[in-house]
PDB file of C-alpha atoms in Angstrom:
ATOM      1  CA  ARG A   3       1.225-271.855  70.555  1.00 50.00           C
ATOM      2  CA  ARG A   4       0.200-270.020  67.365  1.00 49.00           C
ATOM      3  CA  SER A   5       3.378-267.965  67.378  1.00 48.00           C
ATOM      4  CA  ARG A   6       5.413-271.193  67.524  1.00 48.00           C
ATOM      5  CA  GLU A   7       3.485-272.566  64.549  1.00 49.00           C
ATOM      6  CA  ARG A   8       4.058-269.366  62.606  1.00 47.00           C
ATOM      7  CA  ALA A   9       7.757-269.439  63.420  1.00 48.00           C
ATOM      8  CA  LYS A  10       7.938-273.119  62.475  1.00 48.00           C
ATOM      9  CA  GLY A  11       6.089-272.443  59.206  1.00 46.00           C
ATOM     10  CA  ALA A  12       8.358-269.503  58.444  1.00 45.00           C
ATOM     11  CA  ASN A  13      11.391-271.808  58.426  1.00 46.00           C
ATOM     12  CA  HIS A  14       9.958-273.636  55.417  1.00 45.00           C
ATOM     13  CA  LEU A  15       9.530-270.490  53.322  1.00 42.00           C
ATOM     14  CA  PRO A  16      12.233-269.593  50.771  1.00 42.00           C
ATOM     15  CA  ARG A  17      14.731-267.168  52.215  1.00 43.00           C
ATOM     16  CA  GLU A  18      14.422-263.670  50.822  1.00 41.00           C
ATOM     17  CA  THR A  19      16.668-260.673  51.127  1.00 42.00           C
ATOM     18  CA  THR A  20      15.545-257.109  50.619  1.00 42.00           C
ATOM     19  CA  HIS A  21      17.588-254.489  48.821  1.00 43.00           C
ATOM     20  CA  ARG A  22      16.901-251.063  47.412  1.00 44.00           C
ATOM     21  CA  ARG A  23      17.290-250.276  43.762  1.00 44.00           C
ATOM     22  CA  PRO A  24      19.369-247.081  43.477  1.00 47.00           C
ATOM     23  CA  MET A  25      17.364-243.985  42.560  1.00 46.00           C
ATOM     24  CA  GLY A  26      17.951-242.582  39.130  1.00 46.00           C
ATOM     25  CA  LYS A  27      17.981-245.927  37.342  1.00 44.00           C
ATOM     26  CA  GLY A  28      14.445-245.597  36.065  1.00 42.00           C
ATOM     27  CA  GLY A  29      13.033-247.420  39.082  1.00 39.00           C
ATOM     28  CA  ASP A  30      10.929-246.275  41.954  1.00 39.00           C
ATOM     29  CA  GLY A  31      13.761-246.612  44.457  1.00 40.00           C
ATOM     30  CA  GLY A  32      11.538-248.906  46.559  1.00 39.00           C
ATOM     31  CA  ALA A  33      12.525-252.121  48.242  1.00 39.00           C
ATOM     32  CA  GLN A  34      12.228-255.318  46.252  1.00 40.00           C
ATOM     33  CA  ALA A  35      12.304-258.851  47.544  1.00 38.00           C
ATOM     34  CA  VAL A  36      14.837-260.989  45.699  1.00 40.00           C
ATOM     35  CA  SER A  37      15.501-264.627  46.349  1.00 39.00           C
ATOM     36  CA  GLY A  38      18.858-265.045  48.040  1.00 40.00           C
ATOM     37  CA  THR A  39      19.934-267.478  45.334  1.00 36.00           C
ATOM     38  CA  ASP A  40      18.785-265.248  42.459  1.00 38.00           C
ATOM     39  CA  ALA A  41      20.783-262.149  43.439  1.00 37.00           C
ATOM     40  CA  SER A  42      23.886-261.973  41.286  1.00 35.00           C
ATOM     41  CA  LEU A  43      27.226-260.750  42.562  1.00 32.00           C
ATOM     42  CA  ALA A  44      26.965-257.663  40.352  1.00 41.00           C
ATOM     43  CA  GLU A  45      23.604-256.702  41.892  1.00 40.00           C
ATOM     44  CA  VAL A  46      24.883-257.138  45.427  1.00 33.00           C
ATOM     45  CA  SER A  47      28.079-255.184  44.779  1.00 37.00           C
ATOM     46  CA  SER A  48      26.169-252.342  43.108  1.00 47.00           C
ATOM     47  CA  VAL A  49      23.834-252.074  46.106  1.00 42.00           C
ATOM     48  CA  ASP A  50      26.601-252.311  48.709  1.00 39.00           C
ATOM     49  CA  SER A  51      29.055-250.108  46.843  1.00 58.00           C
ATOM     50  CA  LYS A  52      29.819-246.803  48.526  1.00 80.00           C
ATOM     51  CA  SER A  53      31.491-245.108  45.576  1.00 86.00           C
ATOM     52  CA  VAL A  54      29.322-242.513  43.859  1.00 89.00           C
ATOM     53  CA  HIS A  55      29.759-241.386  40.271  1.00 89.00           C
ATOM     54  CA  VAL A  56      27.839-238.647  38.449  1.00 89.00           C
ATOM     55  CA  VAL A  57      28.068-237.800  34.755  1.00 90.00           C
ATOM     56  CA  LEU A  58      28.921-234.145  34.055  1.00 87.00           C
ATOM     57  CA  TYR A  59      29.880-232.721  30.661  1.00 86.00           C
ATOM     58  CA  GLY A  60      30.224-236.236  29.250  1.00 87.00           C
ATOM     59  CA  LYS A  61      32.661-237.334  31.979  1.00 89.00           C
ATOM     60  CA  ARG A  62      32.054-239.882  34.754  1.00 91.00           C
ATOM     61  CA  VAL A  63      33.039-237.962  37.900  1.00 89.00           C
ATOM     62  CA  ASP A  64      33.806-239.697  41.208  1.00 89.00           C
ATOM     63  CA  VAL A  65      32.113-237.553  43.880  1.00 88.00           C
ATOM     64  CA  THR A  66      32.488-240.042  46.746  1.00 87.00           C
ATOM     65  CA  LYS A  67      34.893-237.910  48.801  1.00 85.00           C
ATOM     66  CA  PHE A  68      32.996-234.694  48.051  1.00 84.00           C
ATOM     67  CA  GLN A  69      29.581-235.936  49.245  1.00 83.00           C
ATOM     68  CA  LYS A  70      29.876-234.812  52.853  1.00 85.00           C
ATOM     69  CA  ALA A  71      31.265-231.386  51.946  1.00 85.00           C
ATOM     70  CA  HIS A  72      28.615-230.671  49.298  1.00 87.00           C
ATOM     71  CA  PRO A  73      26.457-227.734  50.469  1.00 85.00           C
ATOM     72  CA  GLY A  74      23.351-229.259  48.870  1.00 83.00           C
ATOM     73  CA  GLY A  75      23.801-232.562  50.690  1.00 84.00           C
ATOM     74  CA  SER A  76      24.677-236.009  49.428  1.00 84.00           C
ATOM     75  CA  LYS A  77      21.163-237.017  48.345  1.00 88.00           C
ATOM     76  CA  VAL A  78      21.526-235.209  45.031  1.00 87.00           C
ATOM     77  CA  PHE A  79      24.491-237.449  44.188  1.00 88.00           C
ATOM     78  CA  ARG A  80      22.458-240.563  44.930  1.00 88.00           C
ATOM     79  CA  ILE A  81      19.633-239.285  42.730  1.00 88.00           C
ATOM     80  CA  PHE A  82      21.995-238.686  39.804  1.00 88.00           C
ATOM     81  CA  GLN A  83      24.167-241.779  40.380  1.00 90.00           C
ATOM     82  CA  GLU A  84      25.528-242.807  36.943  1.00 88.00           C
ATOM     83  CA  ARG A  85      23.248-240.253  35.202  1.00 88.00           C
ATOM     84  CA  ASP A  86      23.880-237.021  33.326  1.00 88.00           C
ATOM     85  CA  ALA A  87      23.432-234.105  35.737  1.00 87.00           C
ATOM     86  CA  THR A  88      25.008-231.399  33.556  1.00 86.00           C
ATOM     87  CA  GLU A  89      21.896-229.238  33.183  1.00 84.00           C
ATOM     88  CA  GLN A  90      21.038-229.432  36.875  1.00 86.00           C
ATOM     89  CA  PHE A  91      24.642-228.673  37.814  1.00 87.00           C
ATOM     90  CA  GLU A  92      24.674-225.546  35.651  1.00 83.00           C
ATOM     91  CA  SER A  93      21.279-224.438  36.969  1.00 83.00           C
ATOM     92  CA  TYR A  94      22.181-224.587  40.652  1.00 87.00           C
ATOM     93  CA  HIS A  95      25.881-223.682  40.743  1.00 87.00           C
ATOM     94  CA  SER A  96      27.798-220.437  40.505  1.00 87.00           C
ATOM     95  CA  PRO A  97      30.588-219.834  37.997  1.00 86.00           C
ATOM     96  CA  LYS A  98      33.021-220.359  40.902  1.00 88.00           C
ATOM     97  CA  ALA A  99      31.605-223.836  41.587  1.00 87.00           C
ATOM     98  CA  ILE A 100      31.747-224.670  37.879  1.00 85.00           C
ATOM     99  CA  LYS A 101      35.445-223.710  37.861  1.00 87.00           C
ATOM    100  CA  MET A 102      36.031-225.988  40.863  1.00 84.00           C
ATOM    101  CA  MET A 103      34.384-228.823  38.953  1.00 86.00           C
ATOM    102  CA  GLU A 104      36.766-228.357  36.020  1.00 86.00           C
ATOM    103  CA  GLY A 105      39.579-229.740  38.186  1.00 83.00           C
ATOM    104  CA  MET A 106      37.559-232.862  38.931  1.00 84.00           C
ATOM    105  CA  LEU A 107      36.696-233.248  35.242  1.00 86.00           C
ATOM    106  CA  LYS A 108      40.378-233.402  34.257  1.00 85.00           C
ATOM    107  CA  LYS A 109      40.830-236.480  36.474  1.00 85.00           C
ATOM    108  CA  SER A 110      37.671-238.173  35.202  1.00 87.00           C
ATOM    109  CA  GLU A 111      37.155-240.748  32.491  1.00 87.00           C
ATOM    110  CA  ASP A 112      34.639-240.443  29.660  1.00 87.00           C
ATOM    111  CA  ALA A 113      31.116-241.574  30.472  1.00 84.00           C
ATOM    112  CA  PRO A 114      30.178-245.037  29.202  1.00 83.00           C
ATOM    113  CA  ALA A 115      28.357-245.082  25.873  1.00 80.00           C
ATOM    114  CA  SER A 116      25.348-246.684  27.600  1.00 81.00           C
ATOM    115  CA  VAL A 117      24.686-243.506  29.631  1.00 81.00           C
ATOM    116  CA  PRO A 118      22.264-241.197  27.783  1.00 81.00           C
ATOM    117  CA  LEU A 119      23.438-237.584  27.690  1.00 82.00           C
ATOM    118  CA  PRO A 120      20.374-235.315  27.512  1.00 81.00           C
ATOM    119  CA  SER A 121      22.630-232.261  27.681  1.00 76.00           C
ATOM    120  CA  ARG A 122      24.101-233.285  24.311  1.00 78.00           C
ATOM    121  CA  SER A 123      20.807-234.120  22.639  1.00 84.00           C
ATOM    122  CA  THR A 124      19.307-231.804  20.025  1.00 87.00           C
ATOM    123  CA  MET A 125      16.832-230.440  22.547  1.00 87.00           C
ATOM    124  CA  GLY A 126      19.553-230.014  25.183  1.00 83.00           C
ATOM    125  CA  THR A 127      21.867-228.070  22.889  1.00 85.00           C
ATOM    126  CA  GLU A 128      19.016-225.885  21.607  1.00 90.00           C
ATOM    127  CA  PHE A 129      17.946-225.173  25.195  1.00 87.00           C
ATOM    128  CA  LYS A 130      21.499-224.155  26.098  1.00 86.00           C
ATOM    129  CA  GLU A 131      21.666-221.863  23.036  1.00 92.00           C
ATOM    130  CA  MET A 132      18.373-220.250  24.078  1.00 93.00           C
ATOM    131  CA  ILE A 133      19.696-219.577  27.585  1.00 90.00           C
ATOM    132  CA  GLU A 134      22.857-218.027  26.128  1.00 91.00           C
ATOM    133  CA  ARG A 135      20.729-215.756  23.892  1.00 95.00           C
ATOM    134  CA  HIS A 136      18.709-214.682  26.930  1.00 94.00           C
ATOM    135  CA  LYS A 137      21.877-213.966  28.914  1.00 91.00           C
ATOM    136  CA  ARG A 138      23.252-211.839  26.057  1.00 94.00           C
ATOM    137  CA  ALA A 139      19.928-209.963  25.935  1.00 95.00           C
ATOM    138  CA  GLY A 140      20.308-209.194  29.648  1.00 91.00           C
ATOM    139  CA  LEU A 141      17.355-211.257  30.834  1.00 89.00           C
ATOM    140  CA  TYR A 142      19.462-212.876  33.562  1.00 86.00           C
ATOM    141  CA  ASP A 143      20.913-209.616  34.892  1.00 87.00           C
ATOM    142  CA  PRO A 144      19.641-208.501  38.299  1.00 85.00           C
ATOM    143  CA  CYS A 145      17.107-205.684  38.203  1.00 87.00           C
ATOM    144  CA  PRO A 146      16.835-203.428  41.299  1.00 91.00           C
ATOM    145  CA  LEU A 147      13.176-202.601  40.568  1.00 92.00           C
ATOM    146  CA  ASP A 148      12.317-206.282  40.369  1.00 90.00           C
ATOM    147  CA  GLU A 149      14.069-206.935  43.686  1.00 90.00           C
ATOM    148  CA  LEU A 150      12.180-204.030  45.286  1.00 94.00           C
ATOM    149  CA  PHE A 151       8.889-205.425  43.952  1.00 94.00           C
ATOM    150  CA  LYS A 152       9.617-208.869  45.449  1.00 92.00           C
ATOM    151  CA  LEU A 153      10.552-207.273  48.782  1.00 93.00           C
ATOM    152  CA  THR A 154       7.272-205.333  48.756  1.00 94.00           C
ATOM    153  CA  ILE A 155       5.286-208.513  48.136  1.00 95.00           C
ATOM    154  CA  VAL A 156       6.933-210.130  51.151  1.00 94.00           C
ATOM    155  CA  LEU A 157       6.761-207.184  53.555  1.00 94.00           C
ATOM    156  CA  ALA A 158       3.409-205.585  52.605  1.00 92.00           C
ATOM    157  CA  PRO A 159       1.241-208.263  54.267  1.00 91.00           C
ATOM    158  CA  ILE A 160       3.219-207.833  57.486  1.00 90.00           C
ATOM    159  CA  PHE A 161       2.631-204.091  57.607  1.00 87.00           C
ATOM    160  CA  VAL A 162      -1.017-204.400  56.541  1.00 88.00           C
ATOM    161  CA  GLY A 163      -1.601-207.093  59.168  1.00 85.00           C
ATOM    162  CA  ALA A 164       0.014-204.955  61.891  1.00 75.00           C
ATOM    163  CA  TYR A 165      -2.230-201.979  61.024  1.00 73.00           C
TER     164      TYR A 165
END
């Protein structure tokens, strides 16, 4: 009897729909209840849209078709949806991958003016200059002694534990 009353009472409540705010928009990515009448067409289409765009080097790149083939998975594209991911792209990708991206950049439009571009800010450009100075100084070159040291750190506990 109580369950019938609850169900009957539930019919009188305003109808609510739940949708997720896309990550990377300054939100928490959590679900929010929105009245079915308050949700605008733009909000619904942005939530239901399957196209994914990421901003790289000041261009809005459509990565929808590339999502499944991306070695790092598609989640990274959802995180950086409509955001500047230039610094992260350069940090995690090889020169070969950067060359591949150049082809996609040629087909892409400029990013909207409303999208902030941290990679082009004063701090972003100074950071990039610092990295270039460090590369020229050889700080990014592989060092065999350093690699041997890291290998020793990993293997020494195994040999000590076996003894």
